[in-house]
Amino acid sequence: MNKFTKLVAAEDFSENVWTKKDYIVLLLIPLILFVGFITQYFSVKNQLSVIIDTSLRIIMFIFLMVVYAPMLRRHWSKFKLAWKRSVLLVIVGGVLLQIIVSLVRSLIPRVSTSLKTDVPSLIDPLTASPEMFMLLIYIALGPIVTGLIEDTVFRYTLLGKIFQGSFLKKACIIILNSILFGLIHYYNFGSVIGTIPFMFAGLFLNIIYLWTKNIWHVLLIHTVNNAVLTIGALLIIVILRLLGLKA
């Protein structure tokens, strides 16, 4: 353990202590899957349904933050002890995460599915009114808070709290956790092959968490990545519209 990890480490993974709130938090994952199921199989595609979907995810996120508030404060206090290097790790990690996902995606075969994953946009950001554009930004929060929920549950609860035993057992835990993390994105693509890049993303985030022993690095890396892909794209369109240009 180097100086940086000594400063930011908030866990030692030596205790396997589960409380009621840990089991309750696990229910958030099937809830997210249920939302994906409803969206894909019932073709619920209108502004109201998307608003409800995003709102439910935000409510789940707030619930998670309240339940795990003591842990998050404890980890944040450690994060701040080396905040410059932590911020650098978050930025570099966010870039590497996107590179990993893009690289793996380029190496796997494209598989057509019966699920309609490429649905047309409900609101055209190029012509949307200011009110509709704000709605787009609100909807863009959905993937961001979902990523935060996934990271907290998969890294803190389903990895850190069971990361014990022999080297082989720990390796199996890391790999199985990564595979499961990828599989929960099934409804994003409608195929198992489509989730493989996210399995590698999960493996990368697992390694970061086990190295730093601090959940905030993982949370912020995933947030930076998702925010750039969602809100970042919308901000570019805002700039183009202000300049009178078309994207």
Coordinates of C-alpha atoms in Angstrom, one line a residue:
M1 CA 0.0 0.0 0.0
N2 CA 1.5 3.3 -1.1
K3 CA 1.2 6.7 0.6
F4 CA -1.8 7.7 -1.6
T5 CA -3.9 4.6 -0.8
K6 CA -3.0 4.8 2.9
L7 CA -4.5 8.2 3.0
V8 CA -7.7 7.5 1.1
A9 CA -8.4 3.9 2.3
A10 CA -11.7 3.8 4.2
E11 CA -12.1 0.0 4.3
D12 CA -9.9 -3.0 5.0
F13 CA -12.3 -5.7 3.9
S14 CA -11.4 -7.7 7.0
E15 CA -15.0 -8.0 8.3
N16 CA -18.0 -9.6 6.7
V17 CA -20.7 -7.7 8.5
W18 CA -24.1 -7.4 6.8
T19 CA -26.9 -5.4 8.3
K20 CA -30.6 -5.1 7.3
K21 CA -29.9 -2.0 5.3
D22 CA -27.4 -3.9 3.1
Y23 CA -30.1 -6.5 2.2
I24 CA -32.6 -3.7 1.5
V25 CA -30.2 -1.9 -0.8
L26 CA -29.8 -5.1 -2.8
L27 CA -33.4 -4.7 -3.8
L28 CA -32.5 -1.6 -5.9
I29 CA -30.8 -3.8 -8.6
P30 CA -34.0 -5.9 -9.4
L31 CA -36.0 -2.6 -9.3
I32 CA -33.7 -1.2 -12.0
L33 CA -34.0 -4.4 -14.0
F34 CA -37.8 -4.2 -13.7
V35 CA -37.8 -0.6 -15.0
G36 CA -35.7 -1.8 -18.0
F37 CA -38.1 -4.7 -18.6
I38 CA -41.2 -2.4 -18.6
T39 CA -39.5 0.0 -21.0
Q40 CA -38.3 -2.6 -23.5
Y41 CA -41.1 -5.2 -23.6
F42 CA -44.1 -2.9 -23.3
S43 CA -42.6 -0.2 -25.6
V44 CA -43.5 2.6 -23.2
K45 CA -42.1 5.5 -25.1
N46 CA -43.5 8.9 -24.3
Q47 CA -42.4 12.0 -22.3
L48 CA -44.5 11.2 -19.3
S49 CA -43.2 7.6 -19.0
V50 CA -39.6 8.8 -19.4
I51 CA -40.1 11.4 -16.7
I52 CA -41.6 8.8 -14.4
D53 CA -38.7 6.4 -15.2
T54 CA -36.1 9.1 -14.4
S55 CA -37.9 10.2 -11.2
L56 CA -38.0 6.7 -9.9
R57 CA -34.3 6.3 -10.4
I58 CA -33.6 9.6 -8.7
I59 CA -35.8 8.5 -5.7
M60 CA -33.9 5.2 -5.5
F61 CA -30.6 7.1 -5.6
I62 CA -31.8 9.5 -2.8
F63 CA -32.9 6.4 -0.7
L64 CA -29.5 4.8 -1.2
M65 CA -27.6 8.0 -0.2
V66 CA -29.7 8.3 3.0
V67 CA -29.3 4.6 3.9
Y68 CA -25.5 4.7 3.3
A69 CA -24.9 8.3 4.5
P70 CA -22.6 7.4 7.4
M71 CA -20.4 5.3 5.0
L72 CA -20.3 7.9 2.4
R73 CA -19.3 10.6 4.9
R74 CA -16.5 8.4 6.2
H75 CA -15.2 7.6 2.8
W76 CA -15.4 11.3 1.7
S77 CA -13.4 12.4 4.7
K78 CA -10.6 10.0 3.5
F79 CA -11.0 11.1 -0.1
K80 CA -10.3 14.7 0.9
L81 CA -7.0 13.8 2.5
A82 CA -5.5 13.4 -0.9
W83 CA -8.0 15.4 -3.0
K84 CA -5.6 16.5 -5.7
R85 CA -4.4 13.0 -6.5
S86 CA -8.0 11.7 -6.1
V87 CA -9.3 14.2 -8.6
L88 CA -6.5 13.3 -11.0
L89 CA -7.4 9.6 -10.6
V90 CA -11.1 10.4 -11.3
I91 CA -10.2 12.2 -14.5
V92 CA -7.8 9.6 -15.8
G93 CA -10.1 6.8 -14.7
G94 CA -13.1 8.4 -16.5
V95 CA -11.1 8.5 -19.8
L96 CA -9.8 5.0 -19.3
L97 CA -13.3 3.7 -18.6
Q98 CA -14.6 5.0 -21.9
I99 CA -11.5 3.7 -23.8
I100 CA -12.1 0.2 -22.3
V101 CA -15.8 0.2 -23.2
S102 CA -15.2 1.5 -26.7
L103 CA -12.2 -0.9 -27.3
V104 CA -14.1 -4.0 -26.2
R105 CA -17.2 -2.9 -28.1
S106 CA -15.1 -2.7 -31.3
L107 CA -13.8 -6.2 -30.8
I108 CA -17.1 -8.0 -30.3
P109 CA -19.5 -9.0 -33.1
R110 CA -22.6 -6.9 -33.6
V111 CA -25.7 -8.9 -32.9
S112 CA -29.2 -7.9 -34.1
T113 CA -32.0 -8.5 -31.6
S114 CA -35.8 -8.3 -31.5
L115 CA -35.7 -5.6 -29.0
K116 CA -35.9 -2.0 -30.2
T117 CA -32.9 -0.5 -28.5
D118 CA -32.4 2.3 -31.0
V119 CA -35.5 4.3 -30.4
P120 CA -35.9 7.7 -31.9
S121 CA -35.5 10.7 -29.6
L122 CA -38.7 11.9 -28.0
I123 CA -37.5 15.5 -28.1
D124 CA -35.2 16.9 -30.8
P125 CA -32.5 18.8 -28.9
L126 CA -31.7 20.9 -32.0
T127 CA -35.2 22.4 -32.1
A128 CA -36.5 22.0 -28.6
S129 CA -37.8 25.0 -26.6
P130 CA -35.9 26.1 -23.5
E131 CA -38.5 24.2 -21.3
M132 CA -38.1 21.0 -23.4
F133 CA -34.4 21.3 -23.3
M134 CA -34.4 21.5 -19.5
L135 CA -36.6 18.4 -19.6
L136 CA -33.9 16.7 -21.6
I137 CA -31.3 17.6 -19.0
Y138 CA -33.5 16.2 -16.3
I139 CA -33.9 12.9 -18.3
A140 CA -30.2 12.8 -18.8
L141 CA -29.8 12.5 -15.0
G142 CA -31.3 9.0 -15.2
P143 CA -28.2 7.2 -16.5
I144 CA -26.0 9.2 -14.1
V145 CA -27.9 8.3 -10.9
T146 CA -28.4 4.7 -12.1
G147 CA -24.6 4.4 -12.4
L148 CA -24.2 5.7 -8.9
I149 CA -26.6 3.1 -7.6
E150 CA -24.9 0.3 -9.5
D151 CA -21.5 1.3 -8.3
T152 CA -22.5 1.6 -4.7
V153 CA -24.3 -1.8 -4.6
F154 CA -21.8 -3.7 -6.7
R155 CA -18.6 -2.3 -5.3
Y156 CA -19.4 -1.5 -1.6
T157 CA -22.0 -4.2 -0.9
L158 CA -21.4 -7.0 -3.3
L159 CA -17.6 -6.8 -3.4
G160 CA -16.1 -5.1 -0.4
K161 CA -18.4 -6.9 2.1
I162 CA -17.7 -10.4 0.8
F163 CA -14.0 -9.9 -0.3
Q164 CA -12.5 -12.5 1.9
G165 CA -10.9 -16.0 1.7
S166 CA -8.2 -17.4 -0.5
F167 CA -6.7 -15.8 -3.6
L168 CA -8.8 -18.0 -5.8
K169 CA -12.0 -17.2 -4.0
K170 CA -11.2 -13.4 -4.2
A171 CA -10.5 -13.7 -7.9
C172 CA -13.8 -15.6 -8.5
I173 CA -15.7 -12.9 -6.5
I174 CA -14.1 -10.1 -8.7
I175 CA -14.9 -11.9 -12.0
L176 CA -18.4 -12.9 -11.0
N177 CA -19.2 -9.4 -9.8
S178 CA -18.0 -8.0 -13.1
I179 CA -20.1 -10.4 -15.1
L180 CA -23.2 -9.7 -13.1
F181 CA -22.5 -5.9 -13.4
G182 CA -22.4 -6.3 -17.2
L183 CA -25.5 -8.5 -17.3
I184 CA -27.7 -5.9 -15.6
H185 CA -27.3 -3.8 -18.7
Y186 CA -29.0 -6.4 -20.8
Y187 CA -32.1 -4.2 -21.5
N188 CA -29.8 -1.5 -22.8
F189 CA -28.9 -3.7 -25.8
G190 CA -31.2 -6.8 -25.8
S191 CA -28.4 -9.3 -26.0
V192 CA -25.8 -10.8 -23.6
I193 CA -23.0 -10.1 -26.1
G194 CA -23.9 -6.4 -25.9
T195 CA -23.2 -6.4 -22.2
I196 CA -19.6 -7.7 -22.5
P197 CA -18.1 -4.2 -22.6
F198 CA -19.8 -3.4 -19.4
M199 CA -18.4 -6.5 -17.8
F200 CA -14.9 -5.2 -18.5
A201 CA -16.0 -1.8 -17.2
G202 CA -17.2 -3.5 -14.0
L203 CA -13.8 -5.3 -13.7
F204 CA -12.0 -2.0 -14.1
L205 CA -14.1 -0.3 -11.5
N206 CA -13.7 -3.3 -9.2
I207 CA -9.9 -3.0 -9.4
I208 CA -10.0 0.7 -8.7
Y209 CA -12.2 0.2 -5.6
L210 CA -10.1 -2.6 -4.3
W211 CA -6.9 -0.5 -4.8
T212 CA -8.2 2.7 -3.2
K213 CA -10.6 1.1 -0.7
N214 CA -12.7 4.2 -1.2
I215 CA -16.1 4.2 -2.9
W216 CA -15.9 7.9 -4.0
H217 CA -13.2 7.3 -6.7
V218 CA -15.4 4.8 -8.4
L219 CA -18.6 6.9 -8.0
L220 CA -16.9 9.9 -9.5
I221 CA -15.2 8.0 -12.3
H222 CA -18.5 6.6 -13.4
T223 CA -20.3 9.9 -13.0
V224 CA -17.7 11.8 -15.1
N225 CA -18.0 9.1 -17.8
N226 CA -21.8 9.2 -17.9
A227 CA -22.1 12.9 -17.6
V228 CA -19.8 13.5 -20.5
L229 CA -21.9 11.1 -22.7
T230 CA -25.3 12.6 -21.7
I231 CA -25.3 16.1 -20.3
G232 CA -22.0 16.9 -22.1
A233 CA -23.5 16.2 -25.5
L234 CA -26.5 18.4 -24.6
L235 CA -24.2 21.3 -23.6
I236 CA -22.4 21.1 -26.9
I237 CA -25.7 21.5 -28.6
V238 CA -26.5 24.5 -26.4
I239 CA -23.2 26.1 -27.5
L240 CA -23.9 25.4 -31.2
R241 CA -27.4 26.8 -30.9
L242 CA -26.1 30.0 -29.2
L243 CA -23.6 30.4 -32.1
G244 CA -26.4 29.9 -34.6
L245 CA -24.8 26.7 -35.9
K246 CA -26.3 23.2 -36.5
A247 CA -24.9 20.0 -35.0

